[in-house]
mmCIF file of C-alpha atoms and ligand atoms in Angstrom:
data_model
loop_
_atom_site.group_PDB
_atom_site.id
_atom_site.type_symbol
_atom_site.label_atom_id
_atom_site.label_comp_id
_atom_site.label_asym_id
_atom_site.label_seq_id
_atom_site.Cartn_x
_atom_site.Cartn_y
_atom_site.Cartn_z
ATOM 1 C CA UNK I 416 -11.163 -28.332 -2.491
ATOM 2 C CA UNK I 417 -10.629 -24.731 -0.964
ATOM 3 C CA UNK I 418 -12.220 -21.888 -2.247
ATOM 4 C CA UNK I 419 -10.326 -20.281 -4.358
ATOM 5 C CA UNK I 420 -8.766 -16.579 -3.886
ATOM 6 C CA UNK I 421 -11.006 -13.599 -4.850
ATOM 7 C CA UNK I 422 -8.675 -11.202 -6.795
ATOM 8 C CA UNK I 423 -9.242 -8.168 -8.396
ATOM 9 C CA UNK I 424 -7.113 -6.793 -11.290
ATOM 10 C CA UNK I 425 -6.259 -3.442 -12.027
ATOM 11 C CA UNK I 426 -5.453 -2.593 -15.491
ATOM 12 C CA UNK I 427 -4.598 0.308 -18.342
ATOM 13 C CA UNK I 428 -3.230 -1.359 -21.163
ATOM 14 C CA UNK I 429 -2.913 -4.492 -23.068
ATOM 15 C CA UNK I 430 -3.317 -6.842 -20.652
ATOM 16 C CA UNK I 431 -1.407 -9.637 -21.338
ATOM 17 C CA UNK I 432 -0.612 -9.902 -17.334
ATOM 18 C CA UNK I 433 -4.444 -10.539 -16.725
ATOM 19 C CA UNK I 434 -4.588 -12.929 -19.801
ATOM 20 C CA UNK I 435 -1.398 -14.937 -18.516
ATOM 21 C CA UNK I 436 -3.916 -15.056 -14.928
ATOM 22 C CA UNK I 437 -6.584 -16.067 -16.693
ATOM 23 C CA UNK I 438 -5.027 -18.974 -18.414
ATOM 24 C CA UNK I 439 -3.167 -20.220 -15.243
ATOM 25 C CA UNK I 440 -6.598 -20.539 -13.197
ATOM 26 C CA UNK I 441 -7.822 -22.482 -16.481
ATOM 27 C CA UNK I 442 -4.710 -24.848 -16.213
ATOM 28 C CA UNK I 443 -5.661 -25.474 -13.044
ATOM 29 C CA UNK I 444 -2.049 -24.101 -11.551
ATOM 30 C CA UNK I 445 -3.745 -20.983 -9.693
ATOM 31 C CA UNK I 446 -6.095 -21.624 -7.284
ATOM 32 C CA UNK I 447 -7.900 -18.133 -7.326
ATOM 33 C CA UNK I 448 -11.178 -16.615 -9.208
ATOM 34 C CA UNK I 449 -11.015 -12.840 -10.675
ATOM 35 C CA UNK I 450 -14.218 -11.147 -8.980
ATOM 36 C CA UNK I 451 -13.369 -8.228 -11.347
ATOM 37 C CA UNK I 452 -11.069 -5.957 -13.932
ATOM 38 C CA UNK I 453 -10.882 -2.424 -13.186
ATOM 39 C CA UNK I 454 -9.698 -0.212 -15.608
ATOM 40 C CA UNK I 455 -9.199 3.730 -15.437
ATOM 41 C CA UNK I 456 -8.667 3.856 -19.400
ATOM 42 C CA UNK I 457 -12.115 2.511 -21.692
ATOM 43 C CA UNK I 458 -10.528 1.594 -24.407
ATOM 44 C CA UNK I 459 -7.466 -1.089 -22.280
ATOM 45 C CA UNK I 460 -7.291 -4.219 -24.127
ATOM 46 C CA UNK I 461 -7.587 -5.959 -21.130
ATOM 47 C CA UNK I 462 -10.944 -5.035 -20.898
ATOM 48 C CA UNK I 463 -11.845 -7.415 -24.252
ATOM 49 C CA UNK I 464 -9.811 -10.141 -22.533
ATOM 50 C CA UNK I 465 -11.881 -9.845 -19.457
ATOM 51 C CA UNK I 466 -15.012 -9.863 -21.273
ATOM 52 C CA UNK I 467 -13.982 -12.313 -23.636
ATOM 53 C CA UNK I 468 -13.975 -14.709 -20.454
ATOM 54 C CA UNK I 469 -17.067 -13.674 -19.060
ATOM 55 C CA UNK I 470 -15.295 -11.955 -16.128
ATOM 56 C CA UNK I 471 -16.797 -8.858 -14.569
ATOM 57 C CA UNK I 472 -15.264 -5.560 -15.500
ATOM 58 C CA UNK I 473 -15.551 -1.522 -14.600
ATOM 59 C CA UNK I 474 -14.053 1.620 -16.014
ATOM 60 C CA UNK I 475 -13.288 4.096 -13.840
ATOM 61 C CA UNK I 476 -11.438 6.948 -15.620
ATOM 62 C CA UNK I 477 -9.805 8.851 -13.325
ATOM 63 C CA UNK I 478 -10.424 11.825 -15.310
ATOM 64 C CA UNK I 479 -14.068 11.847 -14.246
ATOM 65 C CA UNK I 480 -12.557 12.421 -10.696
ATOM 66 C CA UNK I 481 -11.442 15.343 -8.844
ATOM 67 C CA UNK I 482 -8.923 14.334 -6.578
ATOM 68 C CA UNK I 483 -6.606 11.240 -6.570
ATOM 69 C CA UNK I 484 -8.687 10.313 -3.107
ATOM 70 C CA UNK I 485 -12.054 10.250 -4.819
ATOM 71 C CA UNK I 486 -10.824 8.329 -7.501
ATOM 72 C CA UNK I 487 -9.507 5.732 -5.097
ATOM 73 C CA UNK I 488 -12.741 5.837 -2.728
ATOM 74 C CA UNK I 489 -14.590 4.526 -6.002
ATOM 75 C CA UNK I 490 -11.936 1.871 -6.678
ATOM 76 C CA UNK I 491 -11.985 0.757 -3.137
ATOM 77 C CA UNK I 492 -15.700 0.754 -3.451
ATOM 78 C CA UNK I 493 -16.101 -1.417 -6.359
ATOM 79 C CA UNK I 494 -13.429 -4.083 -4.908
ATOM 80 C CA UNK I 495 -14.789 -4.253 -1.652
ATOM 81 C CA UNK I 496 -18.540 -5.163 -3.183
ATOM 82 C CA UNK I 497 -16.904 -7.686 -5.158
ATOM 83 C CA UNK I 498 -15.317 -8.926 -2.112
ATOM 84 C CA UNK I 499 -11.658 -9.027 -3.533
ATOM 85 C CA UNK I 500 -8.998 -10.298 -0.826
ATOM 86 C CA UNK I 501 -5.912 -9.742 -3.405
ATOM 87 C CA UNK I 502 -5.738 -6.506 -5.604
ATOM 88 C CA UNK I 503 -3.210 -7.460 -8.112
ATOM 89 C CA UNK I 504 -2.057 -4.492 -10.649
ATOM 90 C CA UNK I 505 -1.122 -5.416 -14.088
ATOM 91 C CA UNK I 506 -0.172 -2.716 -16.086
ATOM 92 C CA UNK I 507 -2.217 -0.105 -14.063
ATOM 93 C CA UNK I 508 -0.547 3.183 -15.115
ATOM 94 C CA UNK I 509 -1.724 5.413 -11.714
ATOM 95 C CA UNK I 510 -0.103 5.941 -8.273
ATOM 96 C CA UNK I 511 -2.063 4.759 -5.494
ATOM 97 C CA UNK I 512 -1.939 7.194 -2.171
ATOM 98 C CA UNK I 513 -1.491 5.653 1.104
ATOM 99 C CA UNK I 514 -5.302 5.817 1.486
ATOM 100 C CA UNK I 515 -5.807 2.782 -0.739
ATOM 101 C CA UNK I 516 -2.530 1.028 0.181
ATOM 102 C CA UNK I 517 -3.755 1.128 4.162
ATOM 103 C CA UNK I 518 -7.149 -0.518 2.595
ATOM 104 C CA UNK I 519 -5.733 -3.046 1.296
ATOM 105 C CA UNK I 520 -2.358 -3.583 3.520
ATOM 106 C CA UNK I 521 0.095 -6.283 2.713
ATOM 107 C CA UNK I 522 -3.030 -7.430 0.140
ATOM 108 C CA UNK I 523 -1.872 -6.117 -3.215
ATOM 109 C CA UNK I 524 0.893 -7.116 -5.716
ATOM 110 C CA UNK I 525 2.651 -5.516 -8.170
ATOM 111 C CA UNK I 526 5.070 -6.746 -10.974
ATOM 112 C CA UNK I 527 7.909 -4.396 -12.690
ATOM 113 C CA UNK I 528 10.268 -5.197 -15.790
ATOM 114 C CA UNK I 529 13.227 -5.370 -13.730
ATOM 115 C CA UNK I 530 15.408 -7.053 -11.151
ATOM 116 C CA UNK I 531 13.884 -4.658 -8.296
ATOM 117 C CA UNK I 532 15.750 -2.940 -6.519
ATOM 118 C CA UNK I 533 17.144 -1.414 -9.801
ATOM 119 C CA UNK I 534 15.182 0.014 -12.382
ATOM 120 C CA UNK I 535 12.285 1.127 -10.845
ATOM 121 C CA UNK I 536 9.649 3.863 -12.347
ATOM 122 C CA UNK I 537 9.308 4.058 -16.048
ATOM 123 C CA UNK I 538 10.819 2.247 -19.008
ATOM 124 C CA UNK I 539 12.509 0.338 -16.762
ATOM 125 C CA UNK I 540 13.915 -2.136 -20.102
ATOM 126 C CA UNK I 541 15.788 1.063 -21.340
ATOM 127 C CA UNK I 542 17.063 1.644 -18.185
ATOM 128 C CA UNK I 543 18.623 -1.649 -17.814
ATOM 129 C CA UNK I 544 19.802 -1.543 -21.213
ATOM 130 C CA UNK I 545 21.481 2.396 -21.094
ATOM 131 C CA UNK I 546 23.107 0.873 -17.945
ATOM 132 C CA UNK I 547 24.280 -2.374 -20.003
ATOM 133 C CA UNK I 548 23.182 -4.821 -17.255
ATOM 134 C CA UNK I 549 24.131 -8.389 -18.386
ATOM 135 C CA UNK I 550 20.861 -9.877 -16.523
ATOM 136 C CA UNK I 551 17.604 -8.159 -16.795
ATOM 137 C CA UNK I 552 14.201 -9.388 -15.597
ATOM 138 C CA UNK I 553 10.921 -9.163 -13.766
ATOM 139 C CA UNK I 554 10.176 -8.707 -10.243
ATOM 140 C CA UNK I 555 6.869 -9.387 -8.283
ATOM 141 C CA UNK I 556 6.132 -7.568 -4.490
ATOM 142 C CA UNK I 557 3.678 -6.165 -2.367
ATOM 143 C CA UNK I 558 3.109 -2.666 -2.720
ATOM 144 C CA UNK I 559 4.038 -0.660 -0.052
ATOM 145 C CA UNK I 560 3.946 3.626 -0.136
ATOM 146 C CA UNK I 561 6.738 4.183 -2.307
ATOM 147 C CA UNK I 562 6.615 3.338 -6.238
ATOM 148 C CA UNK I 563 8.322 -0.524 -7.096
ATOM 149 C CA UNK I 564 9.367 -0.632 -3.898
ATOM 150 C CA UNK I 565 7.781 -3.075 -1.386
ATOM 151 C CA UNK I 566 8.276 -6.526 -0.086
ATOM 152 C CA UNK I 567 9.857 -8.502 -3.408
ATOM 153 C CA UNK I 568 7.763 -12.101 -3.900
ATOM 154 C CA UNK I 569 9.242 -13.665 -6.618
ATOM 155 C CA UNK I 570 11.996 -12.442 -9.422
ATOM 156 C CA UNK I 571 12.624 -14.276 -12.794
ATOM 157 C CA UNK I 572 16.276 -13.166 -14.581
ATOM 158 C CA UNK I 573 16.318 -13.023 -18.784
ATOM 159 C CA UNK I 574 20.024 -12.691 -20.178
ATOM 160 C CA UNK I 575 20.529 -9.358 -21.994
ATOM 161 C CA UNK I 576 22.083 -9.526 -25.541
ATOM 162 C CA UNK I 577 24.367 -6.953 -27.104
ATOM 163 C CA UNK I 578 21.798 -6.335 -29.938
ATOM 164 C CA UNK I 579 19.038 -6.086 -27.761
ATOM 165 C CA UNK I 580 16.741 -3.262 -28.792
ATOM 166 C CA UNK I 581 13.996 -2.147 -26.178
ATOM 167 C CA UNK I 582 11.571 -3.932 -27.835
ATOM 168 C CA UNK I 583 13.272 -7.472 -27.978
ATOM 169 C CA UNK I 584 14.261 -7.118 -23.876
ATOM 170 C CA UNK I 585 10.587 -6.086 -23.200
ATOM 171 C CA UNK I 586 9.428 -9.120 -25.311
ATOM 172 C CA UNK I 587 11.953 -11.653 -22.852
ATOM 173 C CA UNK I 588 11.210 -10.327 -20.041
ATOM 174 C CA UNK I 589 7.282 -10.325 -20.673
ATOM 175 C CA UNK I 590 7.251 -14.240 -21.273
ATOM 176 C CA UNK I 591 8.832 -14.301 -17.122
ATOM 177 C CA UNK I 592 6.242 -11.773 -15.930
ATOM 178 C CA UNK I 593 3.382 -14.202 -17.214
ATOM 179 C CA UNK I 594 5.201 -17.222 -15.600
ATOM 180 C CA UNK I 595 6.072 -15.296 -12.240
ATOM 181 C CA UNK I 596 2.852 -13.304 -11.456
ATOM 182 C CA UNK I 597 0.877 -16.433 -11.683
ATOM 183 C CA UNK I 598 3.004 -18.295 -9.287
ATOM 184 C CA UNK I 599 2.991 -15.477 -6.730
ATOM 185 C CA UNK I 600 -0.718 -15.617 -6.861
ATOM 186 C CA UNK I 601 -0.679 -18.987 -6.038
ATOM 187 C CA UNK I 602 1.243 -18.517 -3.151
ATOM 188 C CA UNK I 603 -0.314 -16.424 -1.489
ATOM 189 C CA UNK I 604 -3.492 -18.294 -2.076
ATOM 190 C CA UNK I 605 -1.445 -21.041 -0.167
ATOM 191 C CA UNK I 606 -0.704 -18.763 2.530
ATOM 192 C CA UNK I 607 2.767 -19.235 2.206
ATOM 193 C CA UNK I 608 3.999 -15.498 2.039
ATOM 194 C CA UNK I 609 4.680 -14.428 5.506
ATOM 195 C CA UNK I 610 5.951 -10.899 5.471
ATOM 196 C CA UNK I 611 9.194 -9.494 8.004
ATOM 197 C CA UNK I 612 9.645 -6.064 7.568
ATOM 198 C CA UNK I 613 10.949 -5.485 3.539
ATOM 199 C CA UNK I 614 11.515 -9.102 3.148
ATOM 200 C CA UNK I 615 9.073 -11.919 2.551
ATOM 201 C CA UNK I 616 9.433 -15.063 3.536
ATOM 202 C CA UNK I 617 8.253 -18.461 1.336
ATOM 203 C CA UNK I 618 7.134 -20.601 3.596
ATOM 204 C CA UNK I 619 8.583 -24.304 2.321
ATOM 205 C CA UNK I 620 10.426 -22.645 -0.101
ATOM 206 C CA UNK I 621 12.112 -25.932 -0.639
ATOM 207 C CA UNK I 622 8.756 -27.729 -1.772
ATOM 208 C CA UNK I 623 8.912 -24.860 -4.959
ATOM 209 C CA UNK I 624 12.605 -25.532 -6.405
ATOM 210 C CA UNK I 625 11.236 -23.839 -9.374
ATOM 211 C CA UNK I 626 11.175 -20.512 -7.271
ATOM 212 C CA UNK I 627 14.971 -20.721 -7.267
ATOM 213 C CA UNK I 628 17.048 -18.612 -9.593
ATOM 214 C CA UNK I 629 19.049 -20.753 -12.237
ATOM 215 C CA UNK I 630 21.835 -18.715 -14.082
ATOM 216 C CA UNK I 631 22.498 -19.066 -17.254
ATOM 217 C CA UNK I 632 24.776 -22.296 -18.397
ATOM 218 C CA UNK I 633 28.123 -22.393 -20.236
ATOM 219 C CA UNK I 634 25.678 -24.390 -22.852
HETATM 220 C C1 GRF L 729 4.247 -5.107 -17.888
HETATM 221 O O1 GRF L 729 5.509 -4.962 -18.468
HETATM 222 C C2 GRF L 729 4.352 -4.873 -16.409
HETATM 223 O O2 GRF L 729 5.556 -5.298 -15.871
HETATM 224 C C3 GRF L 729 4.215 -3.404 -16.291
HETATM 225 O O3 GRF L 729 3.278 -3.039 -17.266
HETATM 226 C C4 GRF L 729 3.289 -4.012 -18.305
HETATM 227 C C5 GRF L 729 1.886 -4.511 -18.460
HETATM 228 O O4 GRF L 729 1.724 -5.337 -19.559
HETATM 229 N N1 GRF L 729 3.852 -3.047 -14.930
HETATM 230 P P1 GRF L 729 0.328 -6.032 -19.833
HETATM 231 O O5 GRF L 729 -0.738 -4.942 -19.878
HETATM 232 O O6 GRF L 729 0.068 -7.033 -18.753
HETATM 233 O O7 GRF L 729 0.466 -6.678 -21.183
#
């Protein structure tokens, strides 16, 4: 067996990203191992679910900093003694600065509430739903400099109903994010993302038909 990838998670909230991780390495579908969960709020959920698992984790309020740069010289610190390959945000709620994108180029993922290129930034389900999209969903990619922006991995589509509140779409589209993220992981642990400018490529993309988007059916 290979080793499996070292991954680092960055969180703020509850989590349920990390736990989705979590329960996909247990499954035996991802082949990676979470060196540690970062958080820059104490009192993140995902911290429980971390410890809960016996999985290493650090708070580093950004607060306690003075500049965005130190703050990031202490997260690149802590994930470079735990000897993290992949830094893999889930619900972290802070803009990284070039500085700690160039540290860890082409080696961290992101995932958004929405089909990316649209919606990106905040409360990206009410977007989607003010604009009365028919198709919402979730979007995995490499961070690059600018905010839900880089190189898109894998994408998941949820139907949007007429009496869809913000809650209900988040809810849909949340059950894709924990299928999706997972699945990314796992292929970059394969080394199958190669990456061409903005776009990646999937290497055998036909060996994952599951990757593929399915609409929805006349059913
Ligand atoms: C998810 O909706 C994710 O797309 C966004 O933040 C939320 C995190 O949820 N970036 P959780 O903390 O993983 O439950």
């Amino acid at each position: 067996m290979t080793t499996p990838l070292p991954i680092g998670v960055l969180l703020s909230g509850s989590g349920t990203n990390l736990q989705a991780i979590i329960d996909a390495i247990a499954r035996g579908e991802l082949a990676a191992a979470i060196k540690v969960v970062i958080s820059n709020r104490a009192d993140a959920y995902g911290l429980v679910r971390a410890r809960q698992h016996g999985l290493p984790t650090v708070v580093v309020p950004h607060k306690d900093f003075p500049t965005r740069e130190a703050f990031e010289a202490e997260l690149i610190r802590i994930l470079q003694a735990h000897h993290v390959e992949l830094v893999v945000l889930a619900g972290f709620m802070r803009l990284l600065s070039p500085v700690f994108i160039r540290a860890f180029r082409q080696r961290i993922m992101n995932i958004h509430p929405a089909l990316l290129p649209a919606f990106p930034g905040t409360h990206a389900q009410r977007q989607a739903l003010e604009r009365g999209v028919r198709i919402a969903g979730a979007t995995v990619h490499f961070v690059d400099e600018e905010m839900d922006h880089g190189p898109i991995i894998v994408q998941a589509a949820v139907p949007v109903y007429p009496d869809d509140t913000e809650e209900t779409l988040s809810t849909r589209i949340l059950a894709q994010e924990h299928r999706i993220y997972a699945q990314a992981i796992q292929l970059y642990a394969e080394g199958r993302l190669q990456i061409d400018k903005q776009k990646v490529i999937v290497l055998d993309e036909r060996q994952s038909p599951n990757l593929a988007l399915r609409s929805p059916t006349s059913a």
